[in-house]
Amino acid sequence: MRTTPAASIAVVSTAVLALSAPLALAEGGGGTITSFGFTVSPGTVAPGGTVTLNATGCEVPSVTVSSGVFDTVTLNEGHSATATVDSTAKPGAQYTVTFSCNGQTGTTELTISSTTPSTTPAAPLGPVRTGIGGSITRLDSVESAGGAALLAAAALGGTFALRRRNGKSAV
């Protein structure tokens, strides 16, 4: 069976379009499609937690990000920023996050989880193992003399090698 070039081009074009549609939706964070990309990370956060906001491909130097669950944030020149979610955010609710750039707006959803973030650090569950193991508690004169002899031998060997490389006698 022989295929025509037009049929091959049609099949390849259809495959490219079918595979690029999910990519376009992912670029906009699962919300609306715009000429610029935007993300909210993580997509699910606890009340009082923080999210990282990012926008790429906007031609103006700033992008305004707003939501009913955190204060309005301005992203300057493609830099990301963080926003703190209100501690009174309703667990299980979804809030719309709006990115505005050069007259275009894109939206995505932010889900509030039912857990609250921990504000206290976890306490250690046992002794801290540092790895020293008491090896510096005793001073052995034999080990000290051996270490000093090794250092002296290394210094003499280095001096000999340098003098020999310069063409001078080490003696």
Short mmCIF file of N, CA and C in Angstrom, two decimals:
data_model
loop_
_atom_site.label_atom_id
_atom_site.label_comp_id
_atom_site.label_asym_id
_atom_site.label_seq_id
_atom_site.Cartn_x
_atom_site.Cartn_y
_atom_site.Cartn_z
N MET A 1 0.85 -1.17 0.00
CA MET A 1 0.00 0.00 0.00
C MET A 1 0.89 1.23 0.00
N ARG A 2 0.57 2.18 -0.83
CA ARG A 2 1.37 3.39 -0.98
C ARG A 2 0.58 4.59 -0.46
N THR A 3 1.26 5.43 0.37
CA THR A 3 0.59 6.63 0.87
C THR A 3 1.07 7.85 0.13
N THR A 4 0.22 8.82 0.04
CA THR A 4 0.59 10.06 -0.63
C THR A 4 1.24 11.00 0.38
N PRO A 5 2.08 11.91 -0.09
CA PRO A 5 2.71 12.86 0.82
C PRO A 5 1.67 13.71 1.57
N ALA A 6 0.59 14.05 0.95
CA ALA A 6 -0.44 14.86 1.62
C ALA A 6 -1.06 14.10 2.78
N ALA A 7 -1.28 12.80 2.61
CA ALA A 7 -1.86 12.00 3.69
C ALA A 7 -0.88 11.89 4.85
N SER A 8 0.40 11.74 4.55
CA SER A 8 1.42 11.67 5.60
C SER A 8 1.49 12.98 6.37
N ILE A 9 1.45 14.09 5.67
CA ILE A 9 1.49 15.40 6.33
C ILE A 9 0.26 15.60 7.20
N ALA A 10 -0.89 15.16 6.73
CA ALA A 10 -2.13 15.29 7.51
C ALA A 10 -2.05 14.48 8.80
N VAL A 11 -1.52 13.27 8.72
CA VAL A 11 -1.41 12.42 9.90
C VAL A 11 -0.44 13.02 10.91
N VAL A 12 0.71 13.49 10.44
CA VAL A 12 1.71 14.09 11.32
C VAL A 12 1.16 15.37 11.95
N SER A 13 0.49 16.20 11.18
CA SER A 13 -0.08 17.45 11.70
C SER A 13 -1.12 17.18 12.77
N THR A 14 -1.98 16.20 12.53
CA THR A 14 -3.00 15.84 13.51
C THR A 14 -2.35 15.35 14.81
N ALA A 15 -1.31 14.56 14.70
CA ALA A 15 -0.62 14.05 15.89
C ALA A 15 0.02 15.19 16.68
N VAL A 16 0.66 16.14 15.98
CA VAL A 16 1.29 17.27 16.65
C VAL A 16 0.25 18.11 17.38
N LEU A 17 -0.88 18.40 16.73
CA LEU A 17 -1.93 19.18 17.38
C LEU A 17 -2.52 18.45 18.58
N ALA A 18 -2.73 17.16 18.45
CA ALA A 18 -3.31 16.39 19.54
C ALA A 18 -2.38 16.33 20.74
N LEU A 19 -1.09 16.25 20.48
CA LEU A 19 -0.13 16.18 21.59
C LEU A 19 0.18 17.54 22.18
N SER A 20 -0.02 18.63 21.44
CA SER A 20 0.31 19.95 21.96
C SER A 20 -0.83 20.55 22.77
N ALA A 21 -2.04 20.09 22.64
CA ALA A 21 -3.16 20.65 23.40
C ALA A 21 -2.99 20.46 24.91
N PRO A 22 -2.62 19.26 25.40
CA PRO A 22 -2.40 19.14 26.85
C PRO A 22 -1.24 20.01 27.32
N LEU A 23 -0.22 20.20 26.48
CA LEU A 23 0.90 21.04 26.85
C LEU A 23 0.46 22.49 27.01
N ALA A 24 -0.39 22.97 26.12
CA ALA A 24 -0.88 24.35 26.23
C ALA A 24 -1.70 24.54 27.49
N LEU A 25 -2.50 23.57 27.85
CA LEU A 25 -3.28 23.67 29.09
C LEU A 25 -2.37 23.60 30.30
N ALA A 26 -1.34 22.77 30.26
CA ALA A 26 -0.42 22.67 31.39
C ALA A 26 0.37 23.95 31.58
N GLU A 27 0.72 24.63 30.48
CA GLU A 27 1.48 25.86 30.57
C GLU A 27 0.71 26.93 31.33
N GLY A 28 -0.58 26.97 31.19
CA GLY A 28 -1.40 27.96 31.87
C GLY A 28 -1.87 27.50 33.22
N GLY A 29 -1.30 26.42 33.76
CA GLY A 29 -1.65 25.96 35.09
C GLY A 29 -3.00 25.27 35.14
N GLY A 30 -3.51 24.79 34.00
CA GLY A 30 -4.77 24.07 34.01
C GLY A 30 -5.96 24.99 33.87
N GLY A 31 -5.77 26.29 33.75
CA GLY A 31 -6.87 27.24 33.63
C GLY A 31 -7.00 27.72 32.21
N THR A 32 -7.07 29.03 32.04
CA THR A 32 -7.23 29.61 30.72
C THR A 32 -5.91 29.60 29.96
N ILE A 33 -6.01 29.69 28.62
CA ILE A 33 -4.82 29.71 27.78
C ILE A 33 -4.53 31.16 27.40
N THR A 34 -3.28 31.58 27.60
CA THR A 34 -2.85 32.94 27.30
C THR A 34 -1.57 32.89 26.48
N SER A 35 -1.09 34.05 26.04
CA SER A 35 0.17 34.10 25.31
C SER A 35 1.36 34.03 26.25
N PHE A 36 1.11 34.06 27.55
CA PHE A 36 2.18 33.92 28.54
C PHE A 36 1.85 32.75 29.45
N GLY A 37 2.88 32.17 30.05
CA GLY A 37 2.68 31.02 30.93
C GLY A 37 2.64 31.46 32.38
N PHE A 38 1.95 30.69 33.21
CA PHE A 38 1.87 31.01 34.63
C PHE A 38 1.63 29.75 35.44
N THR A 39 2.15 29.75 36.66
CA THR A 39 1.98 28.59 37.55
C THR A 39 1.78 29.05 38.98
N VAL A 40 1.07 28.22 39.74
CA VAL A 40 0.94 28.35 41.19
C VAL A 40 1.41 27.02 41.75
N SER A 41 2.41 27.07 42.63
CA SER A 41 2.96 25.84 43.16
C SER A 41 3.09 25.93 44.68
N PRO A 42 2.63 24.99 45.42
CA PRO A 42 1.88 23.79 45.01
C PRO A 42 0.44 24.15 44.67
N GLY A 43 -0.25 23.26 44.01
CA GLY A 43 -1.65 23.49 43.63
C GLY A 43 -2.61 23.27 44.77
N THR A 44 -2.15 22.60 45.82
CA THR A 44 -2.95 22.39 47.02
C THR A 44 -2.12 22.83 48.21
N VAL A 45 -2.68 23.68 49.06
CA VAL A 45 -1.94 24.25 50.18
C VAL A 45 -2.84 24.33 51.40
N ALA A 46 -2.23 24.24 52.57
CA ALA A 46 -2.98 24.34 53.83
C ALA A 46 -3.26 25.80 54.16
N PRO A 47 -4.31 26.08 54.93
CA PRO A 47 -4.55 27.46 55.38
C PRO A 47 -3.32 27.99 56.12
N GLY A 48 -2.86 29.19 55.78
CA GLY A 48 -1.68 29.77 56.40
C GLY A 48 -0.38 29.38 55.71
N GLY A 49 -0.44 28.50 54.71
CA GLY A 49 0.75 28.06 54.00
C GLY A 49 1.16 29.07 52.93
N THR A 50 2.25 28.78 52.23
CA THR A 50 2.72 29.69 51.18
C THR A 50 2.69 28.99 49.83
N VAL A 51 2.50 29.78 48.78
CA VAL A 51 2.54 29.30 47.41
C VAL A 51 3.55 30.13 46.64
N THR A 52 4.15 29.53 45.62
CA THR A 52 5.08 30.23 44.75
C THR A 52 4.35 30.56 43.45
N LEU A 53 4.41 31.82 43.07
CA LEU A 53 3.74 32.31 41.86
C LEU A 53 4.80 32.61 40.81
N ASN A 54 4.54 32.19 39.57
CA ASN A 54 5.52 32.39 38.51
C ASN A 54 4.80 32.68 37.20
N ALA A 55 5.35 33.61 36.42
CA ALA A 55 4.82 33.90 35.09
C ALA A 55 6.00 34.04 34.13
N THR A 56 5.85 33.49 32.92
CA THR A 56 6.90 33.57 31.92
C THR A 56 6.32 34.04 30.60
N GLY A 57 7.13 34.74 29.81
CA GLY A 57 6.73 35.14 28.47
C GLY A 57 5.88 36.39 28.40
N CYS A 58 5.77 37.14 29.47
CA CYS A 58 5.02 38.38 29.45
C CYS A 58 5.94 39.49 28.94
N GLU A 59 5.46 40.29 27.98
CA GLU A 59 6.30 41.30 27.36
C GLU A 59 6.45 42.57 28.20
N VAL A 60 5.60 42.78 29.19
CA VAL A 60 5.75 43.95 30.06
C VAL A 60 6.54 43.54 31.28
N PRO A 61 7.14 44.49 31.98
CA PRO A 61 8.03 44.11 33.08
C PRO A 61 7.32 43.56 34.32
N SER A 62 6.00 43.63 34.40
CA SER A 62 5.37 43.10 35.61
C SER A 62 4.07 42.38 35.30
N VAL A 63 3.76 41.42 36.16
CA VAL A 63 2.52 40.65 36.09
C VAL A 63 1.85 40.78 37.44
N THR A 64 0.56 41.08 37.45
CA THR A 64 -0.19 41.20 38.70
C THR A 64 -0.93 39.90 38.95
N VAL A 65 -0.79 39.38 40.17
CA VAL A 65 -1.45 38.12 40.55
C VAL A 65 -2.38 38.41 41.71
N SER A 66 -3.65 38.02 41.57
CA SER A 66 -4.62 38.28 42.63
C SER A 66 -5.47 37.05 42.89
N SER A 67 -5.99 36.99 44.11
CA SER A 67 -6.87 35.90 44.51
C SER A 67 -7.62 36.35 45.76
N GLY A 68 -8.73 35.72 46.03
CA GLY A 68 -9.48 36.03 47.23
C GLY A 68 -8.89 35.40 48.47
N VAL A 69 -7.79 34.65 48.32
CA VAL A 69 -7.22 33.93 49.46
C VAL A 69 -5.84 34.45 49.86
N PHE A 70 -5.27 35.39 49.10
CA PHE A 70 -4.01 36.04 49.50
C PHE A 70 -3.99 37.45 48.92
N ASP A 71 -3.09 38.29 49.45
CA ASP A 71 -2.95 39.66 48.98
C ASP A 71 -2.43 39.69 47.54
N THR A 72 -2.74 40.76 46.82
CA THR A 72 -2.27 40.92 45.44
C THR A 72 -0.75 41.01 45.42
N VAL A 73 -0.15 40.29 44.46
CA VAL A 73 1.30 40.22 44.34
C VAL A 73 1.69 40.69 42.94
N THR A 74 2.80 41.44 42.84
CA THR A 74 3.33 41.86 41.55
C THR A 74 4.62 41.11 41.28
N LEU A 75 4.66 40.41 40.15
CA LEU A 75 5.87 39.70 39.72
C LEU A 75 6.64 40.64 38.80
N ASN A 76 7.84 41.00 39.16
CA ASN A 76 8.64 41.92 38.38
C ASN A 76 9.62 41.20 37.47
N GLU A 77 9.59 41.53 36.20
CA GLU A 77 10.54 41.07 35.19
C GLU A 77 10.79 39.56 35.21
N GLY A 78 9.73 38.79 35.28
CA GLY A 78 9.85 37.35 35.19
C GLY A 78 10.29 36.64 36.46
N HIS A 79 10.47 37.37 37.55
CA HIS A 79 10.87 36.73 38.81
C HIS A 79 9.65 36.14 39.50
N SER A 80 9.85 35.03 40.17
CA SER A 80 8.76 34.43 40.93
C SER A 80 8.65 35.13 42.28
N ALA A 81 7.52 34.92 42.96
CA ALA A 81 7.30 35.49 44.29
C ALA A 81 6.46 34.51 45.08
N THR A 82 6.43 34.70 46.38
CA THR A 82 5.61 33.85 47.24
C THR A 82 4.46 34.66 47.81
N ALA A 83 3.39 33.97 48.12
CA ALA A 83 2.23 34.59 48.75
C ALA A 83 1.79 33.69 49.89
N THR A 84 1.38 34.30 50.99
CA THR A 84 0.89 33.54 52.13
C THR A 84 -0.62 33.46 52.07
N VAL A 85 -1.12 32.24 52.10
CA VAL A 85 -2.56 32.01 52.04
C VAL A 85 -3.17 32.39 53.39
N ASP A 86 -4.33 33.02 53.35
CA ASP A 86 -5.00 33.41 54.59
C ASP A 86 -5.21 32.21 55.49
N SER A 87 -4.97 32.41 56.77
CA SER A 87 -5.15 31.31 57.73
C SER A 87 -6.62 30.97 57.91
N THR A 88 -7.50 31.86 57.48
CA THR A 88 -8.94 31.61 57.59
C THR A 88 -9.53 30.98 56.33
N ALA A 89 -8.67 30.58 55.38
CA ALA A 89 -9.15 29.94 54.15
C ALA A 89 -9.89 28.66 54.50
N LYS A 90 -10.99 28.43 53.82
CA LYS A 90 -11.86 27.27 54.10
C LYS A 90 -11.25 25.99 53.55
N PRO A 91 -10.96 25.01 54.41
CA PRO A 91 -10.41 23.73 53.93
C PRO A 91 -11.34 23.06 52.93
N GLY A 92 -10.76 22.55 51.85
CA GLY A 92 -11.52 21.89 50.81
C GLY A 92 -12.02 22.83 49.72
N ALA A 93 -11.91 24.13 49.94
CA ALA A 93 -12.39 25.10 48.95
C ALA A 93 -11.37 25.29 47.83
N GLN A 94 -11.86 25.75 46.69
CA GLN A 94 -10.99 26.10 45.57
C GLN A 94 -11.13 27.60 45.33
N TYR A 95 -9.99 28.26 45.20
CA TYR A 95 -9.96 29.70 44.95
C TYR A 95 -9.34 29.96 43.58
N THR A 96 -9.87 30.92 42.86
CA THR A 96 -9.33 31.29 41.56
C THR A 96 -8.16 32.23 41.75
N VAL A 97 -7.05 31.94 41.06
CA VAL A 97 -5.87 32.81 41.05
C VAL A 97 -5.79 33.41 39.66
N THR A 98 -5.75 34.76 39.59
CA THR A 98 -5.77 35.47 38.32
C THR A 98 -4.44 36.14 38.06
N PHE A 99 -3.86 35.87 36.88
CA PHE A 99 -2.61 36.48 36.43
C PHE A 99 -2.98 37.49 35.35
N SER A 100 -2.55 38.75 35.50
CA SER A 100 -2.85 39.80 34.51
C SER A 100 -1.55 40.31 33.90
N CYS A 101 -1.49 40.28 32.56
CA CYS A 101 -0.30 40.72 31.84
C CYS A 101 -0.72 41.41 30.55
N ASN A 102 -0.38 42.68 30.43
CA ASN A 102 -0.55 43.41 29.18
C ASN A 102 -1.97 43.29 28.61
N GLY A 103 -2.97 43.41 29.47
CA GLY A 103 -4.37 43.34 29.05
C GLY A 103 -4.95 41.95 28.97
N GLN A 104 -4.14 40.92 29.12
CA GLN A 104 -4.63 39.54 29.11
C GLN A 104 -4.73 39.04 30.55
N THR A 105 -5.70 38.18 30.79
CA THR A 105 -5.80 37.55 32.10
C THR A 105 -5.88 36.04 31.93
N GLY A 106 -5.19 35.36 32.81
CA GLY A 106 -5.24 33.90 32.85
C GLY A 106 -5.59 33.47 34.26
N THR A 107 -6.33 32.40 34.38
CA THR A 107 -6.73 31.94 35.71
C THR A 107 -6.39 30.47 35.90
N THR A 108 -6.21 30.12 37.15
CA THR A 108 -6.03 28.73 37.55
C THR A 108 -6.62 28.58 38.95
N GLU A 109 -6.80 27.36 39.37
CA GLU A 109 -7.42 27.11 40.68
C GLU A 109 -6.38 26.73 41.71
N LEU A 110 -6.61 27.16 42.94
CA LEU A 110 -5.79 26.80 44.09
C LEU A 110 -6.70 26.11 45.09
N THR A 111 -6.35 24.90 45.49
CA THR A 111 -7.16 24.13 46.42
C THR A 111 -6.58 24.24 47.83
N ILE A 112 -7.46 24.42 48.80
CA ILE A 112 -7.05 24.50 50.20
C ILE A 112 -7.22 23.13 50.83
N SER A 113 -6.13 22.60 51.41
CA SER A 113 -6.19 21.27 52.01
C SER A 113 -6.81 21.37 53.41
N SER A 114 -7.13 20.22 53.97
CA SER A 114 -7.78 20.20 55.28
C SER A 114 -6.78 20.16 56.42
N THR A 115 -5.48 20.16 56.14
CA THR A 115 -4.48 20.14 57.20
C THR A 115 -3.91 21.54 57.39
N THR A 116 -3.41 21.82 58.57
CA THR A 116 -2.79 23.11 58.84
C THR A 116 -1.29 22.91 58.89
N PRO A 117 -0.51 23.90 58.43
CA PRO A 117 0.94 23.75 58.45
C PRO A 117 1.49 23.78 59.87
N SER A 118 2.54 23.03 60.08
CA SER A 118 3.19 23.00 61.39
C SER A 118 4.08 24.22 61.54
N THR A 119 3.96 24.92 62.67
CA THR A 119 4.79 26.11 62.90
C THR A 119 5.94 25.82 63.85
N THR A 120 5.92 24.66 64.50
CA THR A 120 7.01 24.32 65.42
C THR A 120 7.88 23.25 64.79
N PRO A 121 9.20 23.40 64.92
CA PRO A 121 10.08 22.37 64.35
C PRO A 121 9.97 21.07 65.15
N ALA A 122 10.19 19.97 64.46
CA ALA A 122 10.14 18.67 65.11
C ALA A 122 11.33 18.50 66.04
N ALA A 123 11.08 17.93 67.22
CA ALA A 123 12.15 17.68 68.18
C ALA A 123 12.88 16.40 67.82
N PRO A 124 14.18 16.31 68.09
CA PRO A 124 14.91 15.07 67.81
C PRO A 124 14.34 13.92 68.63
N LEU A 125 14.36 12.74 68.07
CA LEU A 125 13.82 11.57 68.75
C LEU A 125 14.87 10.79 69.52
N GLY A 126 16.08 11.22 69.54
CA GLY A 126 17.14 10.51 70.25
C GLY A 126 18.39 11.36 70.27
N PRO A 127 19.49 10.77 70.73
CA PRO A 127 20.73 11.55 70.77
C PRO A 127 21.24 11.88 69.37
N VAL A 128 21.92 12.99 69.25
CA VAL A 128 22.48 13.40 67.98
C VAL A 128 23.79 12.66 67.78
N ARG A 129 23.89 11.96 66.65
CA ARG A 129 25.10 11.20 66.35
C ARG A 129 26.00 12.04 65.46
N THR A 130 27.12 12.48 65.99
CA THR A 130 28.00 13.36 65.23
C THR A 130 29.14 12.64 64.56
N GLY A 131 29.44 11.42 64.95
CA GLY A 131 30.46 10.66 64.26
C GLY A 131 31.85 10.74 64.86
N ILE A 132 32.08 11.62 65.82
CA ILE A 132 33.43 11.71 66.41
C ILE A 132 33.71 10.48 67.26
N GLY A 133 32.78 10.06 68.05
CA GLY A 133 32.92 8.81 68.79
C GLY A 133 33.98 8.81 69.87
N GLY A 134 34.41 9.94 70.36
CA GLY A 134 35.37 10.00 71.46
C GLY A 134 36.81 9.84 71.04
N SER A 135 37.12 9.92 69.76
CA SER A 135 38.49 9.70 69.31
C SER A 135 39.42 10.84 69.69
N ILE A 136 38.91 11.97 70.12
CA ILE A 136 39.78 13.08 70.48
C ILE A 136 39.91 13.25 72.00
N THR A 137 39.41 12.31 72.76
CA THR A 137 39.45 12.47 74.22
C THR A 137 40.81 12.11 74.81
N ARG A 138 41.58 11.26 74.16
CA ARG A 138 42.88 10.90 74.73
C ARG A 138 44.00 11.34 73.79
N LEU A 139 45.13 11.69 74.33
CA LEU A 139 46.27 12.12 73.54
C LEU A 139 47.37 11.09 73.74
N ASP A 140 47.72 10.40 72.66
CA ASP A 140 48.73 9.35 72.71
C ASP A 140 50.02 9.91 72.15
N SER A 141 51.12 9.84 72.93
CA SER A 141 52.40 10.40 72.49
C SER A 141 52.99 9.63 71.31
N VAL A 142 52.75 8.32 71.22
CA VAL A 142 53.27 7.53 70.11
C VAL A 142 52.59 7.96 68.81
N GLU A 143 51.26 8.16 68.85
CA GLU A 143 50.55 8.60 67.66
C GLU A 143 50.98 10.01 67.25
N SER A 144 51.19 10.89 68.22
CA SER A 144 51.64 12.25 67.93
C SER A 144 53.02 12.25 67.29
N ALA A 145 53.94 11.44 67.81
CA ALA A 145 55.29 11.35 67.24
C ALA A 145 55.23 10.78 65.83
N GLY A 146 54.41 9.77 65.61
CA GLY A 146 54.26 9.19 64.27
C GLY A 146 53.71 10.20 63.28
N GLY A 147 52.71 11.00 63.68
CA GLY A 147 52.15 12.04 62.82
C GLY A 147 53.19 13.09 62.48
N ALA A 148 54.00 13.51 63.48
CA ALA A 148 55.04 14.50 63.25
C ALA A 148 56.10 13.96 62.28
N ALA A 149 56.46 12.67 62.40
CA ALA A 149 57.44 12.06 61.50
C ALA A 149 56.91 12.02 60.08
N LEU A 150 55.63 11.71 59.90
CA LEU A 150 55.04 11.69 58.56
C LEU A 150 55.04 13.08 57.93
N LEU A 151 54.72 14.11 58.72
CA LEU A 151 54.74 15.48 58.21
C LEU A 151 56.15 15.90 57.80
N ALA A 152 57.15 15.55 58.61
CA ALA A 152 58.53 15.90 58.30
C ALA A 152 58.99 15.19 57.03
N ALA A 153 58.62 13.92 56.89
CA ALA A 153 59.00 13.17 55.69
C ALA A 153 58.36 13.78 54.44
N ALA A 154 57.11 14.20 54.56
CA ALA A 154 56.43 14.82 53.43
C ALA A 154 57.09 16.14 53.06
N ALA A 155 57.49 16.93 54.05
CA ALA A 155 58.15 18.21 53.78
C ALA A 155 59.50 17.99 53.10
N LEU A 156 60.27 17.04 53.59
CA LEU A 156 61.57 16.75 52.97
C LEU A 156 61.40 16.21 51.56
N GLY A 157 60.44 15.34 51.35
CA GLY A 157 60.19 14.79 50.02
C GLY A 157 59.76 15.88 49.05
N GLY A 158 58.92 16.80 49.50
CA GLY A 158 58.49 17.90 48.65
C GLY A 158 59.65 18.81 48.29
N THR A 159 60.52 19.11 49.26
CA THR A 159 61.69 19.94 49.01
C THR A 159 62.61 19.27 48.00
N PHE A 160 62.84 17.99 48.17
CA PHE A 160 63.70 17.23 47.25
C PHE A 160 63.12 17.26 45.83
N ALA A 161 61.81 17.06 45.71
CA ALA A 161 61.18 17.03 44.38
C ALA A 161 61.26 18.40 43.72
N LEU A 162 61.06 19.48 44.45
CA LEU A 162 61.14 20.82 43.88
C LEU A 162 62.55 21.16 43.44
N ARG A 163 63.52 20.83 44.24
CA ARG A 163 64.91 21.14 43.88
C ARG A 163 65.33 20.33 42.67
N ARG A 164 64.91 19.09 42.62
CA ARG A 164 65.30 18.24 41.49
C ARG A 164 64.66 18.73 40.20
N ARG A 165 63.44 19.24 40.27
CA ARG A 165 62.74 19.75 39.10
C ARG A 165 63.43 21.01 38.56
N ASN A 166 63.98 21.81 39.43
CA ASN A 166 64.68 23.04 39.02
C ASN A 166 66.09 22.77 38.53
N GLY A 167 66.56 21.56 38.64
CA GLY A 167 67.87 21.20 38.18
C GLY A 167 68.95 21.43 39.23
N LYS A 168 68.59 21.71 40.44
CA LYS A 168 69.58 21.94 41.50
C LYS A 168 69.66 20.69 42.36
N SER A 169 70.73 20.50 42.98
CA SER A 169 70.95 19.33 43.83
C SER A 169 70.24 19.53 45.15
N ALA A 170 69.67 18.47 45.69
CA ALA A 170 68.95 18.55 46.95
C ALA A 170 69.91 18.45 48.12
N VAL A 171 71.16 18.12 47.91
CA VAL A 171 72.13 17.92 48.99
C VAL A 171 72.77 19.21 49.41
#
